[in-house]
Amino acid sequence: KQWYQRRVRAGILARKDRVSQMQELVDLVDQALALDETNSSAHCWKAILSNARSSLAGFKEEFENLETVRYHLQRAVHFDPSNATALNLLGSWHLNMLELSSFMKFFVNMFWRMPAHCTYEEALELLLKAEQVAPKVSIGNLFMIGKTYFRLNQKSKAKHYMELALKETAVTDEDQMYFEEAKRFYRSNLAS
C-alpha cells in the first residue's frame, strides 16, 4: 500500500513539474509576442503550449483555455495565411468542438460557456487551405479532411482523402496514430 501511495504522489509531482515547465515555455512565448505581436509562429506556439499546459493541468483548465487556443490560432493565420500548421490546428480545433458528444456539450455548458459556434464547412475550409499550402505533409490533415467530407455527407471525396492518407508513409508516432485511425475509419465507413 505504501509503495502505491508513493507512486501516486510521484506521478502527481511529476505532472505538476510538467505543468510548471509548460508554463515557463508559455511565458517565453508571451515575451516573444510582447516584442512582436504580429509574429505568426509565436501565436501558433502560444496556442500549442497553452493547450499542452492546460491538458496537463486537468479537464477544467483545458475547457477554460479553449478560446485562448482558438484566438492565438486565428491570429497566427491572420498574420501568415500560409502557416500550414496554424491552419491545420485551427481546422482540427473546429472539428474537435463539433465532435464533442451531446453529454459533453451539456456538461461544458453547465459550468462554462461553450466556445463560439463553428461548422464543418469552416473546418473543411481551413484543412483544405493547410493541404494547399503544404500538400501531403500530414497524414492527420488528410484524415481530417476525409472525416470532414464524410460528416458533410460527401462520401466520394471522403473516400478520396482517406485513400490519400492511407497511401502515405507514417514517419512520426502522430502519423502512425492518424494512419491507424484512418484505416479504422475507412474500413467501418467507406470500404465498399
XYZ file of N, CA and C in Angstrom:
576
model
N 0.827 -1.188 0.000
C 0.000 0.000 0.000
C 0.877 1.259 0.000
N 1.922 1.281 0.820
C 2.796 2.449 0.866
C 3.480 2.659 -0.479
N 3.875 1.553 -1.109
C 4.522 1.649 -2.419
C 3.587 2.340 -3.412
N 2.320 1.940 -3.402
C 1.323 2.529 -4.303
C 1.148 4.024 -4.017
N 1.038 4.388 -2.745
C 0.864 5.796 -2.383
C 2.060 6.634 -2.825
N 3.281 6.090 -2.676
C 4.478 6.816 -3.135
C 4.439 7.008 -4.643
N 4.019 5.991 -5.377
C 3.946 6.075 -6.846
C 2.917 7.124 -7.275
N 1.761 7.137 -6.599
C 0.726 8.118 -6.926
C 1.249 9.526 -6.660
N 1.882 9.729 -5.477
C 2.436 11.054 -5.157
C 3.498 11.451 -6.169
N 4.345 10.526 -6.562
C 5.403 10.822 -7.536
C 4.787 11.224 -8.874
N 3.730 10.529 -9.267
C 3.051 10.874 -10.522
C 2.438 12.254 -10.472
N 1.843 12.595 -9.336
C 1.239 13.919 -9.167
C 2.319 14.989 -9.205
N 3.426 14.734 -8.514
C 4.517 15.704 -8.520
C 5.106 15.853 -9.922
N 5.267 14.743 -10.608
C 5.816 14.800 -11.962
C 4.885 15.608 -12.867
N 3.595 15.434 -12.724
C 2.641 16.184 -13.536
C 2.709 17.673 -13.202
N 2.813 17.984 -11.907
C 2.940 19.387 -11.503
C 4.212 19.996 -12.090
N 5.297 19.225 -12.110
C 6.547 19.713 -12.705
C 6.372 19.977 -14.188
N 5.669 19.081 -14.888
C 5.439 19.275 -16.326
C 4.571 20.504 -16.578
N 3.557 20.708 -15.742
C 2.707 21.893 -15.872
C 3.555 23.146 -15.671
N 4.404 23.114 -14.662
C 5.273 24.251 -14.372
C 6.238 24.520 -15.534
N 6.811 23.469 -16.094
C 7.719 23.628 -17.235
C 6.980 24.179 -18.452
N 5.774 23.691 -18.687
C 4.974 24.212 -19.802
C 4.669 25.689 -19.590
N 4.362 26.060 -18.353
C 4.068 27.462 -18.059
C 5.281 28.339 -18.349
N 6.480 27.844 -18.034
C 7.703 28.596 -18.343
C 7.819 28.823 -19.848
N 7.495 27.806 -20.635
C 7.541 27.954 -22.088
C 6.484 28.947 -22.581
N 5.295 28.878 -22.012
C 4.237 29.832 -22.369
C 4.704 31.250 -22.053
N 5.363 31.430 -20.917
C 5.866 32.753 -20.538
C 6.900 33.264 -21.541
N 7.758 32.369 -22.037
C 8.742 32.766 -23.054
C 8.054 33.216 -24.348
N 7.028 32.482 -24.738
C 6.287 32.866 -25.943
C 5.576 34.198 -25.720
N 5.063 34.419 -24.516
C 4.445 35.712 -24.197
C 5.451 36.850 -24.366
N 6.690 36.602 -23.966
C 7.742 37.615 -24.145
C 7.981 37.886 -25.631
N 7.982 36.831 -26.434
C 8.163 36.996 -27.886
C 7.010 37.802 -28.474
N 5.795 37.532 -28.021
C 4.634 38.273 -28.513
C 4.659 39.732 -28.053
N 5.214 39.982 -26.866
C 5.335 41.365 -26.394
C 6.301 42.146 -27.289
N 7.305 41.454 -27.815
C 8.260 42.099 -28.719
C 7.696 42.282 -30.125
N 6.882 41.312 -30.561
C 6.311 41.387 -31.906
C 4.957 40.696 -31.933
N 3.912 41.478 -31.756
C 2.528 40.976 -31.726
C 2.126 40.333 -33.049
N 2.827 40.649 -34.137
C 2.450 40.142 -35.460
C 3.188 38.853 -35.831
N 3.905 38.253 -34.902
C 4.673 37.047 -35.178
C 3.738 35.833 -35.213
N 3.467 35.353 -36.414
C 2.544 34.231 -36.605
C 3.019 32.974 -35.875
N 4.291 32.680 -35.969
C 4.829 31.477 -35.314
C 4.675 31.551 -33.800
N 4.881 32.731 -33.232
C 4.738 32.877 -31.781
C 3.281 32.643 -31.362
N 2.334 33.150 -32.162
C 0.920 32.900 -31.845
C 0.607 31.405 -31.936
N 1.161 30.759 -32.949
C 0.937 29.320 -33.122
C 1.496 28.554 -31.914
N 2.721 28.892 -31.494
C 3.325 28.233 -30.342
C 2.569 28.548 -29.055
N 2.040 29.757 -28.947
C 1.248 30.109 -27.758
C 0.035 29.182 -27.665
N -0.620 28.941 -28.798
C -1.779 28.042 -28.806
C -1.367 26.617 -28.444
N -0.301 26.137 -29.061
C 0.157 24.760 -28.832
C 0.541 24.554 -27.369
N 1.371 25.451 -26.849
C 1.857 25.293 -25.474
C 0.768 25.547 -24.438
N -0.112 26.510 -24.700
C -1.232 26.749 -23.776
C -2.125 25.521 -23.694
N -2.366 24.913 -24.849
C -3.188 23.699 -24.877
C -2.494 22.558 -24.133
N -1.202 22.395 -24.356
C -0.464 21.322 -23.681
C -0.461 21.536 -22.164
N -0.231 22.775 -21.727
C -0.214 23.077 -20.298
C -1.575 22.817 -19.673
N -2.631 23.297 -20.322
C -3.968 23.123 -19.742
C -4.390 21.650 -19.768
N -3.952 20.893 -20.777
C -4.268 19.456 -20.812
C -3.631 18.736 -19.634
N -2.405 19.135 -19.296
C -1.727 18.525 -18.149
C -2.373 18.951 -16.831
N -2.870 20.187 -16.796
C -3.435 20.726 -15.552
C -4.786 20.104 -15.218
N -5.506 19.639 -16.233
C -6.776 18.982 -15.954
C -7.910 19.462 -16.836
N -8.994 18.716 -16.760
C -10.172 18.913 -17.601
C -10.714 20.333 -17.507
N -10.867 20.836 -16.279
C -11.448 22.164 -16.072
C -10.627 23.225 -16.784
N -9.326 23.214 -16.563
C -8.464 24.217 -17.174
C -8.419 24.062 -18.696
N -8.500 22.823 -19.156
C -8.481 22.581 -20.604
C -9.684 23.269 -21.271
N -10.850 23.130 -20.688
C -12.030 23.770 -21.278
C -12.017 25.285 -21.105
N -11.479 25.756 -19.980
C -11.384 27.202 -19.784
C -10.421 27.840 -20.783
N -9.524 27.050 -21.328
C -8.475 27.548 -22.218
C -8.822 27.446 -23.708
N -9.951 26.867 -24.040
C -10.289 26.634 -25.447
C -10.302 27.915 -26.284
N -10.899 28.964 -25.762
C -10.973 30.221 -26.522
C -9.598 30.855 -26.704
N -8.718 30.699 -25.716
C -7.351 31.221 -25.842
C -6.633 30.511 -26.981
N -6.767 29.211 -27.038
C -6.139 28.430 -28.111
C -6.678 28.894 -29.462
N -7.986 29.006 -29.554
C -8.597 29.436 -30.814
C -8.125 30.839 -31.211
N -8.111 31.757 -30.262
C -7.695 33.135 -30.534
C -6.285 33.177 -31.133
N -5.359 32.464 -30.515
C -3.970 32.520 -30.993
C -3.799 31.810 -32.336
N -4.562 30.774 -32.579
C -4.508 30.137 -33.899
C -5.078 31.075 -34.966
N -6.161 31.769 -34.639
C -6.726 32.734 -35.589
C -5.742 33.864 -35.863
N -5.048 34.333 -34.836
C -4.052 35.394 -35.016
C -2.890 34.884 -35.885
N -2.476 33.654 -35.650
C -1.384 33.076 -36.454
C -1.772 33.037 -37.925
N -2.991 32.625 -38.229
C -3.467 32.569 -39.618
C -3.629 33.983 -40.179
N -4.097 34.902 -39.361
C -4.269 36.293 -39.806
C -2.922 36.897 -40.231
N -1.894 36.693 -39.424
C -0.592 37.295 -39.716
C 0.203 36.524 -40.764
N -0.126 35.249 -40.964
C 0.525 34.463 -42.019
C -0.471 33.441 -42.563
N -1.226 33.823 -43.601
C -2.234 32.921 -44.164
C -1.646 31.639 -44.764
N -0.327 31.572 -44.900
C 0.292 30.348 -45.435
C 0.921 29.501 -44.322
N 0.558 29.743 -43.077
C 1.052 28.952 -41.952
C 0.233 27.661 -41.890
N 0.756 26.618 -42.547
C 0.020 25.357 -42.666
C -0.263 24.728 -41.305
N 0.661 24.859 -40.378
C 0.452 24.284 -39.042
C -0.729 24.957 -38.355
N -0.773 26.291 -38.387
C -1.870 27.018 -37.750
C -3.201 26.700 -38.427
N -3.192 26.617 -39.766
C -4.421 26.278 -40.497
C -4.923 24.899 -40.090
N -4.002 23.932 -40.045
C -4.365 22.569 -39.661
C -4.889 22.519 -38.234
N -4.190 23.174 -37.317
C -4.610 23.142 -35.910
C -5.951 23.836 -35.696
N -6.173 24.937 -36.396
C -7.453 25.638 -36.256
C -8.586 24.804 -36.861
N -8.322 24.166 -37.997
C -9.320 23.267 -38.591
C -9.638 22.107 -37.663
N -8.608 21.522 -37.052
C -8.869 20.406 -36.136
C -9.525 20.894 -34.849
N -9.249 22.134 -34.429
C -9.943 22.705 -33.270
C -11.452 22.728 -33.550
N -11.821 23.230 -34.735
C -13.242 23.268 -35.117
C -13.826 21.852 -35.136
N -13.116 20.942 -35.775
C -13.600 19.563 -35.886
C -13.783 18.938 -34.505
N -12.834 19.149 -33.609
C -12.944 18.593 -32.257
C -14.132 19.166 -31.498
N -14.401 20.445 -31.662
C -15.569 21.050 -30.998
C -16.861 20.439 -31.542
N -16.902 20.222 -32.849
C -18.100 19.656 -33.471
C -18.316 18.195 -33.080
N -17.242 17.497 -32.766
C -17.320 16.068 -32.474
C -17.556 15.764 -30.995
N -17.655 16.798 -30.159
C -17.970 16.556 -28.755
C -19.338 15.879 -28.651
N -19.461 14.949 -27.741
C -20.751 14.278 -27.547
C -21.763 15.257 -26.974
N -23.023 14.937 -27.121
C -24.094 15.777 -26.573
C -23.945 15.930 -25.070
N -23.582 14.841 -24.404
C -23.382 14.883 -22.957
C -22.258 15.855 -22.599
N -21.142 15.775 -23.344
C -20.006 16.635 -23.068
C -20.367 18.105 -23.304
N -21.112 18.378 -24.374
C -21.550 19.753 -24.637
C -22.442 20.255 -23.504
N -23.357 19.402 -23.046
C -24.233 19.763 -21.934
C -23.418 20.050 -20.680
N -22.470 19.171 -20.386
C -21.612 19.303 -19.208
C -20.808 20.602 -19.270
N -20.208 20.876 -20.413
C -19.410 22.088 -20.578
C -20.295 23.326 -20.411
N -21.470 23.314 -21.009
C -22.373 24.464 -20.903
C -22.875 24.689 -19.475
N -22.906 23.624 -18.684
C -23.353 23.752 -17.308
C -22.369 24.573 -16.471
N -21.083 24.394 -16.717
C -20.062 25.016 -15.883
C -19.307 26.155 -16.573
N -19.227 26.110 -17.879
C -18.526 27.140 -18.640
C -19.377 27.504 -19.836
N -18.906 28.471 -20.560
C -19.571 28.836 -21.807
C -18.937 28.013 -22.926
N -19.769 27.363 -23.707
C -19.274 26.591 -24.849
C -18.616 27.563 -25.826
N -17.475 27.186 -26.389
C -16.815 28.069 -27.355
C -17.742 28.444 -28.507
N -17.380 29.516 -29.164
C -18.198 30.058 -30.253
C -18.592 28.976 -31.250
N -19.708 29.212 -31.889
C -20.257 28.293 -32.878
C -19.256 28.049 -34.012
N -19.151 26.824 -34.453
C -18.316 26.523 -35.611
C -19.031 25.466 -36.457
N -18.597 25.333 -37.712
C -19.263 24.422 -38.640
C -18.254 23.503 -39.316
N -18.770 22.419 -39.859
C -17.915 21.515 -40.633
C -17.354 22.220 -41.857
N -18.139 23.131 -42.427
C -17.670 23.871 -43.603
C -16.443 24.724 -43.256
N -16.477 25.370 -42.081
C -15.321 26.163 -41.636
C -14.101 25.261 -41.420
N -14.319 24.144 -40.757
C -13.226 23.206 -40.510
C -12.627 22.743 -41.834
N -13.486 22.382 -42.775
C -13.029 21.893 -44.076
C -12.226 22.960 -44.822
N -12.714 24.187 -44.809
C -12.014 25.274 -45.491
C -10.589 25.439 -44.946
N -10.448 25.414 -43.635
C -9.132 25.560 -43.014
C -8.220 24.373 -43.329
N -8.767 23.166 -43.242
C -7.968 21.966 -43.518
C -7.540 21.910 -44.985
N -8.439 22.299 -45.888
C -8.078 22.319 -47.312
C -7.016 23.382 -47.604
N -7.094 24.533 -46.928
C -6.057 25.558 -47.096
C -4.706 25.027 -46.624
N -4.699 24.328 -45.500
C -3.448 23.739 -44.995
C -2.891 22.747 -46.009
N -3.763 21.962 -46.610
C -3.332 20.981 -47.614
C -2.809 21.678 -48.860
N -3.422 22.773 -49.234
C -2.981 23.535 -50.405
C -1.595 24.140 -50.157
N -1.365 24.650 -48.957
C -0.085 25.271 -48.609
C 1.025 24.224 -48.507
N 0.719 23.087 -47.906
C 1.720 22.031 -47.690
C 1.099 20.682 -48.054
N 1.080 20.348 -49.364
C 0.409 19.118 -49.802
C 1.041 17.836 -49.233
N 0.187 16.964 -48.754
C 0.545 15.626 -48.274
C 1.653 15.623 -47.224
N 1.767 16.711 -46.473
C 2.775 16.773 -45.420
C 2.301 16.020 -44.184
N 0.983 16.008 -43.973
C 0.437 15.444 -42.747
C -0.639 14.409 -43.051
N -0.403 13.181 -42.605
C -1.433 12.143 -42.710
C -2.661 12.588 -41.922
N -2.422 13.242 -40.789
C -3.522 13.716 -39.951
C -4.413 14.702 -40.682
N -3.826 15.610 -41.447
C -4.623 16.586 -42.175
C -5.456 15.896 -43.250
N -4.858 14.957 -43.977
C -5.606 14.208 -44.998
C -6.756 13.439 -44.354
N -6.475 12.812 -43.212
C -7.507 12.065 -42.484
C -8.651 12.996 -42.060
N -8.289 14.151 -41.490
C -9.339 15.070 -41.011
C -10.154 15.650 -42.164
N -9.526 15.878 -43.313
C -10.282 16.337 -44.486
C -11.284 15.258 -44.883
N -10.814 14.018 -44.949
C -11.704 12.915 -45.292
C -12.851 12.766 -44.305
N -12.534 12.870 -43.026
C -13.557 12.745 -41.982
C -14.580 13.886 -42.088
N -14.096 15.094 -42.386
C -14.998 16.245 -42.504
C -15.904 16.088 -43.715
N -15.342 15.657 -44.839
C -16.188 15.397 -46.010
C -17.243 14.343 -45.680
N -16.864 13.320 -44.925
C -17.814 12.280 -44.529
C -18.946 12.891 -43.701
N -18.602 13.745 -42.740
C -19.622 14.397 -41.902
C -20.533 15.296 -42.734
N -20.006 15.817 -43.855
C -20.811 16.652 -44.751
C -21.546 15.804 -45.797
N -21.495 14.476 -45.615
C -22.171 13.526 -46.489
C -21.662 13.571 -47.935
N -20.382 13.826 -48.094
C -19.734 13.798 -49.404
C -18.768 12.612 -49.415
N -19.360 11.437 -49.529
C -18.606 10.205 -49.318
C -17.522 9.948 -50.366
N -17.734 10.348 -51.618
C -16.695 10.093 -52.622
C -15.448 10.930 -52.325
N -15.633 12.168 -51.893
C -14.483 12.999 -51.521
C -13.844 12.482 -50.231
N -14.670 12.041 -49.302
C -14.152 11.469 -48.060
C -13.279 10.258 -48.365
N -13.764 9.399 -49.239
C -13.017 8.195 -49.609
C -11.694 8.566 -50.280
N -11.720 9.558 -51.160
C -10.512 10.004 -51.853
C -9.437 10.439 -50.848
N -9.820 11.279 -49.878
C -8.830 11.777 -48.914
C -8.373 10.702 -47.936
N -9.261 9.794 -47.566
C -8.846 8.682 -46.703
C -7.838 7.795 -47.443
N -8.096 7.559 -48.728
C -7.154 6.747 -49.514
C -5.812 7.456 -49.654
N -5.831 8.773 -49.823
C -4.572 9.529 -49.859
C -3.816 9.367 -48.539
N -4.531 9.469 -47.433
C -3.900 9.314 -46.112
C -3.290 7.922 -45.969
N -3.995 6.913 -46.472
C -3.522 5.534 -46.326
C -2.372 5.202 -47.270
N -2.151 6.012 -48.297
C -1.019 5.804 -49.205
C 0.273 6.408 -48.665
N 0.146 7.322 -47.698
C 1.322 7.990 -47.147
C 2.057 7.076 -46.165
N 3.334 7.328 -46.003
C 4.150 6.576 -45.057
C 4.185 7.320 -43.727
N 3.870 6.610 -42.678
C 3.902 7.196 -41.336
C 5.353 7.341 -40.893
N 5.752 8.565 -40.585
C 7.123 8.841 -40.163
C 7.195 9.027 -38.651
N 6.243 9.759 -38.107
C 6.232 10.041 -36.666
C 5.184 9.181 -35.963
N 5.229 9.191 -34.647
C 4.202 8.487 -33.858
C 2.822 9.061 -34.143
N 2.758 10.385 -34.305
C 1.482 11.027 -34.609
C 0.966 10.562 -35.971
N 1.868 10.491 -36.972
C 1.481 9.971 -38.285
C 0.913 8.559 -38.153
N 1.589 7.729 -37.372
C 1.153 6.344 -37.192
C -0.226 6.290 -36.542
N -0.445 7.154 -35.557
C -1.749 7.199 -34.888
C -2.846 7.561 -35.889
N -2.606 8.605 -36.703
C -3.609 9.019 -37.687
C -3.774 7.963 -38.784
N -2.687 7.296 -39.158
C -2.763 6.238 -40.158
C -3.687 5.126 -39.673
N -3.497 4.706 -38.420
C -4.335 3.648 -37.839
C -5.791 4.100 -37.734
N -5.981 5.339 -37.343
C -7.341 5.874 -37.227
C -8.009 5.941 -38.608
N -7.240 6.365 -39.614
C -7.773 6.436 -40.984
C -8.147 5.043 -41.476
N -7.319 4.052 -41.156
C -7.597 2.673 -41.559
C -8.911 2.187 -40.948
N -9.074 2.433 -39.649
C -10.315 2.022 -38.968
C -11.524 2.752 -39.546
N -11.389 4.057 -39.734
C -12.486 4.865 -40.238
C -12.870 4.406 -41.652
N -11.862 4.156 -42.484
C -12.105 3.724 -43.852
C -12.855 2.383 -43.875
N -12.342 1.432 -43.085
C -12.963 0.094 -43.033
C -14.407 0.157 -42.572
N -14.675 0.956 -41.546
C -16.029 0.945 -40.986
C -17.009 1.875 -41.707
N -16.513 2.832 -42.493
C -17.437 3.799 -43.102
C -17.373 3.903 -44.622
N -16.234 3.562 -45.222
C -16.076 3.866 -46.651
C -15.726 2.673 -47.543
N -15.267 1.591 -46.956
C -14.864 0.447 -47.767
C -16.096 -0.195 -48.398
N -16.084 -0.220 -49.726
C -17.194 -0.899 -50.429
C -16.831 -1.103 -51.874
